[in-house]
Structure formats: C-alpha cells, structure tokens
PDB file of C-alpha atoms in Angstrom:
ATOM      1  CA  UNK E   1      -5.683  14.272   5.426  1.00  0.00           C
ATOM      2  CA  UNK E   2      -7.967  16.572   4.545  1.00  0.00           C
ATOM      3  CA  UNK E   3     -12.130  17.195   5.816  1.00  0.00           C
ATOM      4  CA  UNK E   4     -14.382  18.497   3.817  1.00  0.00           C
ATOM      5  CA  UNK E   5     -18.002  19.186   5.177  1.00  0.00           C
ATOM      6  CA  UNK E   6     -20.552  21.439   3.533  1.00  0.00           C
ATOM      7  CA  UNK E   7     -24.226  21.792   4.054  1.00  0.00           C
ATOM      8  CA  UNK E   8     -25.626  19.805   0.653  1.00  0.00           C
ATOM      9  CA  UNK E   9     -22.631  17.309   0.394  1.00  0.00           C
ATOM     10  CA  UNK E  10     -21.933  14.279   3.399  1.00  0.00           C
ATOM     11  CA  UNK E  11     -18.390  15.097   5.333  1.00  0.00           C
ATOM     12  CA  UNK E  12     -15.656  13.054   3.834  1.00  0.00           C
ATOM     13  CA  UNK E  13     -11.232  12.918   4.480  1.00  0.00           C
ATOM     14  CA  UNK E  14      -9.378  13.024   1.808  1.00  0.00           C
ATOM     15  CA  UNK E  15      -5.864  11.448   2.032  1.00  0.00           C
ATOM     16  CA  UNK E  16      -4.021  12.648  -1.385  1.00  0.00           C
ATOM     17  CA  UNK E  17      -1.113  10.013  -2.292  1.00  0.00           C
ATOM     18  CA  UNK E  18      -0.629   7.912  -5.362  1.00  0.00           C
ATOM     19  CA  UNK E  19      -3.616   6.589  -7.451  1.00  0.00           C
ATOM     20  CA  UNK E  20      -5.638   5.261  -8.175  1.00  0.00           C
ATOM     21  CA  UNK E  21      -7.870   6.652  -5.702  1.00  0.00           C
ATOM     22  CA  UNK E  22      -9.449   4.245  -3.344  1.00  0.00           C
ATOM     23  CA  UNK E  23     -12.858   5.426  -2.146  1.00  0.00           C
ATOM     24  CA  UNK E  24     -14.479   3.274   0.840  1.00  0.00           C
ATOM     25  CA  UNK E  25     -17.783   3.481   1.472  1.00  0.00           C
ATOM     26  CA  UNK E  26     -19.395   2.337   4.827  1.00  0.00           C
ATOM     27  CA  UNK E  27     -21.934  -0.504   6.203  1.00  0.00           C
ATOM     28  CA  UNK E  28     -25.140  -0.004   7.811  1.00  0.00           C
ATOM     29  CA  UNK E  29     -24.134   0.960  11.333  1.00  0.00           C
ATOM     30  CA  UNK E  30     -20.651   2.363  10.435  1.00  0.00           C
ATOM     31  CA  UNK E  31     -18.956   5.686   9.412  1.00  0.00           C
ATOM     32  CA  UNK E  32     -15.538   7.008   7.978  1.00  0.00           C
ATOM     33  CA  UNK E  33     -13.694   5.379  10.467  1.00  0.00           C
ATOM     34  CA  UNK E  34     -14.416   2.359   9.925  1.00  0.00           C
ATOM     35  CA  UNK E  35     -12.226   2.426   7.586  1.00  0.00           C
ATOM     36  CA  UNK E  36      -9.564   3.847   9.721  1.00  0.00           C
ATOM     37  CA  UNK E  37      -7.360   0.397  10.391  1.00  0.00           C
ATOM     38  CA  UNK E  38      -7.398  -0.268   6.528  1.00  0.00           C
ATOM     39  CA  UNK E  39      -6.103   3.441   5.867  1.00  0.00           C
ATOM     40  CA  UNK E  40      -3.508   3.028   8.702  1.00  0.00           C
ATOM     41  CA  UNK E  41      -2.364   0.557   6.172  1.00  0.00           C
ATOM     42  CA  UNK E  42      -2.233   2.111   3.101  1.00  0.00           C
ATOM     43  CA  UNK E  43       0.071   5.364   3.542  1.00  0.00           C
ATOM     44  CA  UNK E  44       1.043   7.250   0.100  1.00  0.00           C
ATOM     45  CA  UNK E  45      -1.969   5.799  -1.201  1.00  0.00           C
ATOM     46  CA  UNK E  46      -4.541   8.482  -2.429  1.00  0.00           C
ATOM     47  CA  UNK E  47      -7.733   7.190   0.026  1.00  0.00           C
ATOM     48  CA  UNK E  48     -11.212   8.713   0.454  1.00  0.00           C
ATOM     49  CA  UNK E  49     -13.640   8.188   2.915  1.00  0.00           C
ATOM     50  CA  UNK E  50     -17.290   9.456   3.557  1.00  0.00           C
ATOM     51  CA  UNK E  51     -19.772   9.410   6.064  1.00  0.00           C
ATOM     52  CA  UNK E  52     -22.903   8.550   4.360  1.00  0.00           C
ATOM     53  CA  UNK E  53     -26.191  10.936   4.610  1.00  0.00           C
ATOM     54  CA  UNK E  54     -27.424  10.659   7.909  1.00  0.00           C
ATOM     55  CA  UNK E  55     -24.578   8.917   9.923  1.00  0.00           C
ATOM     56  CA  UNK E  56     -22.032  10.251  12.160  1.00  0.00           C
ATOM     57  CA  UNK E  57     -20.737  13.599  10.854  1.00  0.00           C
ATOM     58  CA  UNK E  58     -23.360  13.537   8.356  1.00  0.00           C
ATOM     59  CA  UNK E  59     -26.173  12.931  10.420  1.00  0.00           C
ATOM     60  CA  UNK E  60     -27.489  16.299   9.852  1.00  0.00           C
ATOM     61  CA  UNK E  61     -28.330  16.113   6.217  1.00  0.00           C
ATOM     62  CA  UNK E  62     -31.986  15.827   5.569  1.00  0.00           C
ATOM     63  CA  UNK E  63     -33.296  12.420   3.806  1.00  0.00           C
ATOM     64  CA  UNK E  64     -34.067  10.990   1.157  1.00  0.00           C
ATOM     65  CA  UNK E  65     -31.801   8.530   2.922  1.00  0.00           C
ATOM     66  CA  UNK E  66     -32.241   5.957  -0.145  1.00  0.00           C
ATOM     67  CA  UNK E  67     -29.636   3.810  -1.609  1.00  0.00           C
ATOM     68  CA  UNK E  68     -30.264   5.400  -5.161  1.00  0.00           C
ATOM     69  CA  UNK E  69     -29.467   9.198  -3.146  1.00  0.00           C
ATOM     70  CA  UNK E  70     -26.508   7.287  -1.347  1.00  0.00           C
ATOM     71  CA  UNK E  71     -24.928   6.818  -4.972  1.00  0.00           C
ATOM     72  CA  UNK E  72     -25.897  10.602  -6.154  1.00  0.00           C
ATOM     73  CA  UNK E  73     -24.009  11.665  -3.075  1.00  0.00           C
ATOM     74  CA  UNK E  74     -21.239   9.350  -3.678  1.00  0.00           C
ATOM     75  CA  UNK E  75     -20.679  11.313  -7.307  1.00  0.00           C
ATOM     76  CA  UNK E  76     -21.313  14.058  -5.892  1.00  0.00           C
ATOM     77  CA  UNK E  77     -18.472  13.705  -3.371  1.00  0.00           C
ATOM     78  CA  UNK E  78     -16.036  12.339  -5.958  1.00  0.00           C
ATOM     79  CA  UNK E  79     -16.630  15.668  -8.254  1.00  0.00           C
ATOM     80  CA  UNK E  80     -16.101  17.993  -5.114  1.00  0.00           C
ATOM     81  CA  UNK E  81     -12.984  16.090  -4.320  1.00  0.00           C
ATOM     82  CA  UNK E  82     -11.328  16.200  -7.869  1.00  0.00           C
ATOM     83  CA  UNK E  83     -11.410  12.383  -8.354  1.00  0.00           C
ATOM     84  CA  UNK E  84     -11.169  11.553 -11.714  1.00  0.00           C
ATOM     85  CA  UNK E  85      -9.300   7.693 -11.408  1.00  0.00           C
ATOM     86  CA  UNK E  86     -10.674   5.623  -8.605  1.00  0.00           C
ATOM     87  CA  UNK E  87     -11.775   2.121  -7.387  1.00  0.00           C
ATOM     88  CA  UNK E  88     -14.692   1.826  -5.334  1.00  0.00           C
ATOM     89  CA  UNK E  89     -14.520  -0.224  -2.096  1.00  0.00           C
ATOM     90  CA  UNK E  90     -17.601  -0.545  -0.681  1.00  0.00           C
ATOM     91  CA  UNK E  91     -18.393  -2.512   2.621  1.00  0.00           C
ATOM     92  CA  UNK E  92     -22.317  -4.426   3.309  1.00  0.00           C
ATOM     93  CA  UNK E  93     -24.520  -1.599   2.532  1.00  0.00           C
ATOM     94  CA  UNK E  94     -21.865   0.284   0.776  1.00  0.00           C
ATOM     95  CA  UNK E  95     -21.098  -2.342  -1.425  1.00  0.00           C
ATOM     96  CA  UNK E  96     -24.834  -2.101  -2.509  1.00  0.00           C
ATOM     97  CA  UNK E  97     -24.096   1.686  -2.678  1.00  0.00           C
ATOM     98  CA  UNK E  98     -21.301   1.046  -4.676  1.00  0.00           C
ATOM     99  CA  UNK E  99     -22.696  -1.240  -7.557  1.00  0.00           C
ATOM    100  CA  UNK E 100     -25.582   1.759  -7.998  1.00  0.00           C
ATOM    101  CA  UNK E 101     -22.607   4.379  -8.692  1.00  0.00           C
ATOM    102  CA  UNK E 102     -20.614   1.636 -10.944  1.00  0.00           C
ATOM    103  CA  UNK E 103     -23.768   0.552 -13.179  1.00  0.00           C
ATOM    104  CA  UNK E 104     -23.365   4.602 -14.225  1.00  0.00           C
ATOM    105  CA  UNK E 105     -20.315   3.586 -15.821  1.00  0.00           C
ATOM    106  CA  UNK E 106     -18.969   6.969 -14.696  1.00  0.00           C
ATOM    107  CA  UNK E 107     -15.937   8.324 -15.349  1.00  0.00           C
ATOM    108  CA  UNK E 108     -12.884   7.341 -13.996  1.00  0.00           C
ATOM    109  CA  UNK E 109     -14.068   4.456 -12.280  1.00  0.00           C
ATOM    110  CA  UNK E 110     -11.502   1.558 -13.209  1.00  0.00           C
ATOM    111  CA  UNK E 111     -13.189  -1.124 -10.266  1.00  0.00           C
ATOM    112  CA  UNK E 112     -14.737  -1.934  -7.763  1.00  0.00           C
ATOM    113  CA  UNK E 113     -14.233  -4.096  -4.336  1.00  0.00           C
ATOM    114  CA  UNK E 114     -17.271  -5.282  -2.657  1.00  0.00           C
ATOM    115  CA  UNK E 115     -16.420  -6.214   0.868  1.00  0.00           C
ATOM    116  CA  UNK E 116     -19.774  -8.667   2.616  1.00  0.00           C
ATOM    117  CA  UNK E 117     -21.509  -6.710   0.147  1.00  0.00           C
ATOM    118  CA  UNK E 118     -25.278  -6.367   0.031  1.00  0.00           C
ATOM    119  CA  UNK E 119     -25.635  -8.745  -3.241  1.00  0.00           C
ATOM    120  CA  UNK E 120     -27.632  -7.696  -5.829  1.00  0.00           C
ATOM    121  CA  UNK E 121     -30.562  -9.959  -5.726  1.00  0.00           C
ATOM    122  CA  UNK E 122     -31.552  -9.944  -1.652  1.00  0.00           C
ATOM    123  CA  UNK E 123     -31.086 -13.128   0.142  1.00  0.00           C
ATOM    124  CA  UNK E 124     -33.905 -16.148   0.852  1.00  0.00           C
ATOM    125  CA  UNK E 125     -33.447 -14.930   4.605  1.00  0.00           C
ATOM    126  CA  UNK E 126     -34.573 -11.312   3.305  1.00  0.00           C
ATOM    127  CA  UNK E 127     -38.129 -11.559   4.616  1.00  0.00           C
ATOM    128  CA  UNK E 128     -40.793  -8.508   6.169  1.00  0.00           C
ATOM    129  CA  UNK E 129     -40.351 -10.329   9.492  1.00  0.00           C
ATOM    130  CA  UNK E 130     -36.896 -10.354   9.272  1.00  0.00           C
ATOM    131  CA  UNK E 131     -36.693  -7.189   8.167  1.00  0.00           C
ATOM    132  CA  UNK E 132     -39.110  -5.880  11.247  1.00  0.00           C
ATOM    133  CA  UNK E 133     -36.589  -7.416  13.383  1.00  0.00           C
ATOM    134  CA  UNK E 134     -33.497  -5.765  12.056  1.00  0.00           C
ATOM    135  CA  UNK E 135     -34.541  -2.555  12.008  1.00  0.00           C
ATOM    136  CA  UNK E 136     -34.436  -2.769  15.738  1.00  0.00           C
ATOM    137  CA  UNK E 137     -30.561  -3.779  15.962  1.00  0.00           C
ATOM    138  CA  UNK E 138     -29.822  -0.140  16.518  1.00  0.00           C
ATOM    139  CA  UNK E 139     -32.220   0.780  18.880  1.00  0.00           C
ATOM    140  CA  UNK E 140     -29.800   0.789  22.149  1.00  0.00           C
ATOM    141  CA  UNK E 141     -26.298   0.844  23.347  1.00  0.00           C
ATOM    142  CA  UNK E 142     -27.165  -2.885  24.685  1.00  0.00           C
ATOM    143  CA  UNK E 143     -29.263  -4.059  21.280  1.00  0.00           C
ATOM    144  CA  UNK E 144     -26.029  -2.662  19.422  1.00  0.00           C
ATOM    145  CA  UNK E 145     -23.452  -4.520  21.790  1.00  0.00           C
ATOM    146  CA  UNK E 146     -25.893  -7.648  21.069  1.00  0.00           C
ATOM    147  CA  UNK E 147     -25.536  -7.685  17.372  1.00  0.00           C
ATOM    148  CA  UNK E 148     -21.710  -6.865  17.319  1.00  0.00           C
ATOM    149  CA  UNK E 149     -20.572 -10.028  19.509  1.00  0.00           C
ATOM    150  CA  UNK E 150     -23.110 -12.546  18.323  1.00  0.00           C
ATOM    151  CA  UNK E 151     -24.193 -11.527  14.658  1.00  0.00           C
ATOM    152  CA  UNK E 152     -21.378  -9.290  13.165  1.00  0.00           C
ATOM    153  CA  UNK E 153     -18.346 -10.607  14.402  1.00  0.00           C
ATOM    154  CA  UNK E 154     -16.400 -13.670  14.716  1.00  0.00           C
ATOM    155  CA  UNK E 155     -13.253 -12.434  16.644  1.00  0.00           C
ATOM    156  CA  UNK E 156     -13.025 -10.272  19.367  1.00  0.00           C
ATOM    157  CA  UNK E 157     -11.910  -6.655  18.801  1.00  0.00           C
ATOM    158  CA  UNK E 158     -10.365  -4.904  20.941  1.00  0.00           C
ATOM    159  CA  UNK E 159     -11.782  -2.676  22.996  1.00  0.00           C
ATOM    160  CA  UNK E 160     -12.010   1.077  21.562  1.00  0.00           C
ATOM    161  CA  UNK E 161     -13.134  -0.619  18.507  1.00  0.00           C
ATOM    162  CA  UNK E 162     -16.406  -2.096  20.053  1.00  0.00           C
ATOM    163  CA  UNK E 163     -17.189   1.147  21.853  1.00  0.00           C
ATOM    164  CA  UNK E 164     -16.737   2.484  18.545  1.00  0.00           C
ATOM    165  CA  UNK E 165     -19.163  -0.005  16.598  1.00  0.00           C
ATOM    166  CA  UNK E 166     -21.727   1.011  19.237  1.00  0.00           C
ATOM    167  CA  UNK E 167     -21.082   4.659  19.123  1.00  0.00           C
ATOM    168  CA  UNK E 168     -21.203   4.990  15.268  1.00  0.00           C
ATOM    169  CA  UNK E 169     -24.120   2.449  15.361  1.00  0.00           C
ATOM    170  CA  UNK E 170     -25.835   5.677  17.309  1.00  0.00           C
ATOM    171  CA  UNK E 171     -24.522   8.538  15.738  1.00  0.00           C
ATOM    172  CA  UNK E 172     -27.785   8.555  13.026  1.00  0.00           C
ATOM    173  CA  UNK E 173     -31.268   9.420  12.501  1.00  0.00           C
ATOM    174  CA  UNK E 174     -33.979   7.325  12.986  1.00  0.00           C
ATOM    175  CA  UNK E 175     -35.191   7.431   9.426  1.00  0.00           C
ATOM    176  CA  UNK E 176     -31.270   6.745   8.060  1.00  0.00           C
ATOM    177  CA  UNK E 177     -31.177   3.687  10.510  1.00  0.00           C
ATOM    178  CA  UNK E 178     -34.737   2.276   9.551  1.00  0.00           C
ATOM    179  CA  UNK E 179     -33.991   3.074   5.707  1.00  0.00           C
ATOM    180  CA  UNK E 180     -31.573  -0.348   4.707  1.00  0.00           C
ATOM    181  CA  UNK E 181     -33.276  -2.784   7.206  1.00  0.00           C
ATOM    182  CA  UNK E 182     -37.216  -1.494   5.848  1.00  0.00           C
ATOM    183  CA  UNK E 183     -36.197  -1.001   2.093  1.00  0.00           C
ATOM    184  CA  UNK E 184     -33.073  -0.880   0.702  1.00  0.00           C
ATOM    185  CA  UNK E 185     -31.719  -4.271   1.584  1.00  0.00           C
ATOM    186  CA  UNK E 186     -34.968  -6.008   0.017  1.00  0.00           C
ATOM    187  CA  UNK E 187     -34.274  -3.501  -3.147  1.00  0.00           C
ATOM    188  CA  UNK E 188     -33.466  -5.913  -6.084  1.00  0.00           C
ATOM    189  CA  UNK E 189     -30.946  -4.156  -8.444  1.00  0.00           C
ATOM    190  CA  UNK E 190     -29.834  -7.252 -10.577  1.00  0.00           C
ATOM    191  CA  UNK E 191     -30.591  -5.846 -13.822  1.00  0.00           C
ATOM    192  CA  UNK E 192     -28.708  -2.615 -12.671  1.00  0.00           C
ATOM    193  CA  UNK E 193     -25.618  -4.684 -11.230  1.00  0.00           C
ATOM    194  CA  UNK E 194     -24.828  -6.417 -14.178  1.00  0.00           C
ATOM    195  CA  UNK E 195     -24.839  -3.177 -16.403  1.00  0.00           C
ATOM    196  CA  UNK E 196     -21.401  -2.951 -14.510  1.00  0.00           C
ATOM    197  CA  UNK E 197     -18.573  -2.613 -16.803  1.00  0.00           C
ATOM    198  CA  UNK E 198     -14.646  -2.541 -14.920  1.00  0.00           C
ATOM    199  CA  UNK E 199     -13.742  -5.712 -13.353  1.00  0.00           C
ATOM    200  CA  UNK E 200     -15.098  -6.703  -9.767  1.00  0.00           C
ATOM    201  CA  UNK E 201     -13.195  -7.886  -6.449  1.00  0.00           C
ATOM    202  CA  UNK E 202     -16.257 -10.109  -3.857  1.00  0.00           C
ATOM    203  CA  UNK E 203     -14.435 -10.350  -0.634  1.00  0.00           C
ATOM    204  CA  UNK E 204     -16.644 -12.467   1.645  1.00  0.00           C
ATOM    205  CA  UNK E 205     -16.160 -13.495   5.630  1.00  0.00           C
ATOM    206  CA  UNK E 206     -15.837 -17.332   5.983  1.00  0.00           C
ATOM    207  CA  UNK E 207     -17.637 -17.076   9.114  1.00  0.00           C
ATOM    208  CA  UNK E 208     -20.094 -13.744   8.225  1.00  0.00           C
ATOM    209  CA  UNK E 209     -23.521 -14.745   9.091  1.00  0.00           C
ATOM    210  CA  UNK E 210     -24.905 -11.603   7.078  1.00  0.00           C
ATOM    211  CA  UNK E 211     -23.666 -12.143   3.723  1.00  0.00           C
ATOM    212  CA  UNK E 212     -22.684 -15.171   3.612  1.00  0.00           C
ATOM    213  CA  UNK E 213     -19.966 -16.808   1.851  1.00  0.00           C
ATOM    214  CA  UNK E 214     -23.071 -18.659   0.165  1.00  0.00           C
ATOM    215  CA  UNK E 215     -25.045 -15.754  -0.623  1.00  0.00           C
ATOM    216  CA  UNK E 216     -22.068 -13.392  -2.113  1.00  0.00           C
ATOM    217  CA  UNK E 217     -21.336 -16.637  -4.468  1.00  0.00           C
ATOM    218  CA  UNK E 218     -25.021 -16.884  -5.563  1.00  0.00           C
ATOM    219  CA  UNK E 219     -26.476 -13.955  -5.155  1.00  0.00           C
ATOM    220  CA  UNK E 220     -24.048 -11.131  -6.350  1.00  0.00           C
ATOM    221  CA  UNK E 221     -21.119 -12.669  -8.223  1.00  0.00           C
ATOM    222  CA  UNK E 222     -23.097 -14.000 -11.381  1.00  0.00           C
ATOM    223  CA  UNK E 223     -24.826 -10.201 -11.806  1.00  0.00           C
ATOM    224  CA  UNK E 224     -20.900  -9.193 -11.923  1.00  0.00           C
ATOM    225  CA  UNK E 225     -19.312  -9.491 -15.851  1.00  0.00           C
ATOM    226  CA  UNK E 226     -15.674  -9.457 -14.726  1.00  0.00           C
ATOM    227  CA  UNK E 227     -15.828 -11.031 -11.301  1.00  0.00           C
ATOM    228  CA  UNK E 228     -13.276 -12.185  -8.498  1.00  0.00           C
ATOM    229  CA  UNK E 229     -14.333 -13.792  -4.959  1.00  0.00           C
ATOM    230  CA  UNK E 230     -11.980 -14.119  -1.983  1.00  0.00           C
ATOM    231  CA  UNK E 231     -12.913 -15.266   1.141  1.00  0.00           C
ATOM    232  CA  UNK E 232     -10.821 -14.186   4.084  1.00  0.00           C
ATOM    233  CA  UNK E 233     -10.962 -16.838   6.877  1.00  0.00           C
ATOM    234  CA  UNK E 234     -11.878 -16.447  10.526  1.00  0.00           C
ATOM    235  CA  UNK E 235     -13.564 -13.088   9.622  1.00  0.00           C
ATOM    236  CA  UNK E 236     -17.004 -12.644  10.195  1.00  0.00           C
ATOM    237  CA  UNK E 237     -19.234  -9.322   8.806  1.00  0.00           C
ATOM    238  CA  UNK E 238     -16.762  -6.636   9.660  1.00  0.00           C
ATOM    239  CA  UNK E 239     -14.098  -7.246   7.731  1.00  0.00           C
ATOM    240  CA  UNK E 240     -12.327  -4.024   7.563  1.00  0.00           C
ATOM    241  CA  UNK E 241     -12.733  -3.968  11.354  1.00  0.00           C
ATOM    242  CA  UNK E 242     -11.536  -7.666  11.608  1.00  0.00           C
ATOM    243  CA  UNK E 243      -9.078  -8.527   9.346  1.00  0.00           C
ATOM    244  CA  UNK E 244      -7.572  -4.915   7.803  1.00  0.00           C
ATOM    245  CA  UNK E 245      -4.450  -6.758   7.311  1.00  0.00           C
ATOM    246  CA  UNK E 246      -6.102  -9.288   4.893  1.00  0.00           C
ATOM    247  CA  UNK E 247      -8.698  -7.196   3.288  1.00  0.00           C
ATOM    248  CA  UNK E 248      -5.564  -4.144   2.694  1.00  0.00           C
ATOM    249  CA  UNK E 249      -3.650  -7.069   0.772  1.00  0.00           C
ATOM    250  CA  UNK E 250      -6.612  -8.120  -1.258  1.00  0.00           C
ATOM    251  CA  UNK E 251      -7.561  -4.623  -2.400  1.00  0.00           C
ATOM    252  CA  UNK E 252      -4.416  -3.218  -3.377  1.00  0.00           C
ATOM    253  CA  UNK E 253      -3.941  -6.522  -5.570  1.00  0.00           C
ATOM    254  CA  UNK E 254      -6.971  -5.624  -7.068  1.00  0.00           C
ATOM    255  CA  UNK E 255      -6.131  -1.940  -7.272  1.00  0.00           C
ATOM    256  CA  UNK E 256      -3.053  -2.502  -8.877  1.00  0.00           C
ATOM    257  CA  UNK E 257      -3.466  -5.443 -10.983  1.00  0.00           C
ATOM    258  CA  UNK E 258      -6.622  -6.932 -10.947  1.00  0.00           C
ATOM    259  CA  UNK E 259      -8.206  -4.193 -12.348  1.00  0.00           C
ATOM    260  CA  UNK E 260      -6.631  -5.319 -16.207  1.00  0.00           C
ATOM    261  CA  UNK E 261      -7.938  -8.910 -15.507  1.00  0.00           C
ATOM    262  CA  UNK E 262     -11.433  -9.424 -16.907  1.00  0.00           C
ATOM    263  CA  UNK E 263     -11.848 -12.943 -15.986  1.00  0.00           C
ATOM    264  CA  UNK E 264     -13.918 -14.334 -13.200  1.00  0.00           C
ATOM    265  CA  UNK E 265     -11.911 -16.418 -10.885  1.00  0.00           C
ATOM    266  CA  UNK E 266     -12.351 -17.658  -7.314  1.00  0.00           C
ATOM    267  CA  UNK E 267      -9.076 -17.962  -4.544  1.00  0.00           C
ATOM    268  CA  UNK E 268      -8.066 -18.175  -0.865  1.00  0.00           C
ATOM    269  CA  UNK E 269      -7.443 -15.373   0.528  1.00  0.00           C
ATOM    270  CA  UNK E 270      -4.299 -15.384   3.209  1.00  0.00           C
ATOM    271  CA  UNK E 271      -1.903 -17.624   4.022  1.00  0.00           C
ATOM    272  CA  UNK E 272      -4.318 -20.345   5.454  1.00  0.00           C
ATOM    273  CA  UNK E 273      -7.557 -18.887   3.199  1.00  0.00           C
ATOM    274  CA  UNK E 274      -9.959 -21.716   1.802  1.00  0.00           C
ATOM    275  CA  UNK E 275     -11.558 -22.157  -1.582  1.00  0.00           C
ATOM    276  CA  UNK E 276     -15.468 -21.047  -1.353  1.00  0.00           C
TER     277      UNK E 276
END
C-alpha cells in the first residue's frame, strides 16, 4: 500500500493488485478508512482510496469544498495514480461524487457501484429545515455518537469502529462539514446522472433511514441507463462499515461481471437478502 499526499491533490493509498481498479470514495462524515474492512477483503485486488478535500488527512486543503470540485479531485487523483481501468465505488455522498466523475464519461471508467448513494434527484425529506438540522450532526463527540447509534446504523459495531465514526466525523473543517448538509445534498444532478454511460451497481441498506431502500429505487435508479439494485439486509447507512462481507461480494460481482451486463435488474443480496 502505497500514500500519496501532496499540497494541491487530497491524500489517497494505493493498493496495486489485479484490475480493474476499484476506487472507493467516502460518505459525509467518513475518510479512507472507512473503507478499510472492505479492503481487508479484497487482497491482490488493485484498490484506491481517498480522503476527500477537507476530511481527515485532507483536511488541510483549502475549499471550494463542492461536490462538482470533489469530482475534479477525484480525476485528478486517478491521473496522479496511473489509473487508466477502474470502477468507481462510491458510498452516500461519494456515490453523489461518483455519478459527477462518471457523467464525464472519462476514460477508463468501465462502472460504477453506488453504495446508500446520494440519488440524483434529492429526497421529499430534503427540506431547508431539515437541512438546518443536519448540518449540526457533526458538531460534537456526543451529537456524532447520537447520529451513529440511532440514524446511521442498524447493528452494533464494535467498538474501535464507533470511536472511529466519531473521530473521522471530527477530523474536518467547518466549511467541508456544513458543505453536503447546506448544498450539495439538495443539488439536483438528474440530467447529469443519466448522461452516465457503463453499467451501474445501487446497493441500498434494508434498514438505512438515509437513503432509503425507497428513495435509491425512485430517486436514483431510473436516472441510471444500465442499472442494478441490491439491497443487503439488516444493514442500515454504513454499509461498508456494517456488512463488508456482503457489500465485498456484491462489488466484485459487479467488477468482474456485471460490468458487460447492460440490463437493469433488481435481486437479494445474501443468503437471506429480500427483493426491494
């Protein structure tokens, strides 16, 4: 694993191995490592994760801190890092992220995997006062601890990984943290989304009171040409922090095959999954 940090670009680890390359992009809140119990999982794989402008080990980069300058970075990183055949897995914000850099139709780009993505068109719930009322989640160790046991989860994690949800929930600055609750999540980019062109893998929570199974169905999978949802059961909003087992099996089926399917279809995902 390599870690590359320089003063215009965000820090991001580079784990060469066999293609194509998997680049995972983080929610609002998280950082590289939340990603690091899906990597565990995925050795000889070529993986690359970043820590978006203003969080964690990027929190030093000035703004703007913008969804549109989240996706410049994202090329940005995947031209410093010599990635030329990649799937983009992008996780509640970074899903949102993710469908910006994909309606480039950029090179190399063969998918994408949006995990409780941000959908395209912003949810009924999406209101100023609920917005207000967000951007406050991360305003304290205890505010943090709130929203991670009653609003983003739906098992209990063990642990180092809470103290890590409220630690990387932290690590920002204050106009990186306010930027998705204030702006970006009400930004509408339907007519952008569905200028995607590779196929798409939805992977929705059953029990994720963010983006709801619901919401991913209506709100993001009809903007998507070539479109797959799974819905991993139990899980609530963080998914890769949840269920890594689940979510590694439905991405490297997508990775590996899914990518040649251009159908939209909907399945279970896991042994005792459900049909959304």
């Amino acid at each position: 694993m390599t870690t590359t940090r320089q003063m215009s670009l965000p820090t991001y680890d580079h784990q060469p191995g066999t293609g194509p390359t998997l680049v995972f992009l983080h929610y609002w809140g998280g950082s590289a490592r939340t990603w690091d119990l899906v990597v565990d999982r995925l050795a000889g794989r070529d993986v690359l994760t970043v820590d978006f402008r203003g969080w964690s080990r990027s929190s030093a980069l000035p703004g703007p801190y913008t969804l549109g300058q989240l996706a410049d970075d994202t090329l940005a990183v995947l031209a410093d890092a010599g990635v030329t055949d990649y799937v983009l897995v992008g996780h509640s914000m970074g899903g949102k992220v993710a469908q910006l850099v994909a309606a480039t139709r950029p090179a190399g780009l063969r998918g994408i995997a949006l995990v409780g993505s941000g959908p395209a068109k912003p949810a009924a719930q999406v209101t100023p006062e609920y917005q207000e009322a967000l951007s406050h989640a991360y305003d304290s160790a205890e505010s943090v601890a709130g929203a991670r046991d009653h609003v983003l989860t739906a098992t209990e994690l063990p642990a180092s990984v809470k103290a890590q949800v409220v630690t990387d929930s932290l690590t920002v600055t204050d106009a990186a943290r306010t930027e998705w609750p204030l702006r970006g999540i009400a930004q509408d980019i339907t007519e952008l989304t569905r200028m995607i062109g590779v196929p798409a893998l939805v992977v929705a929570g059953e029990h994720d009171q963010v983006e709801p199974v619901g919401v991913l169905r209506d709100n993001l999978v009809p903007y998507l040409p070539h479109a797959e949802l799974v819905v991993l059961p139990h899980t609530g909003h963080l998914i890769p922090l949840e269920a890594p087992a689940g979510l590694v099996d439905a991405i490297t089926a997508f990775a590996d095959f899914g990518v040649g399917n251009h159908t939209r279809t909907e399945r279970c995902g896991g042994l005792d999954g459900l049909r959304a």
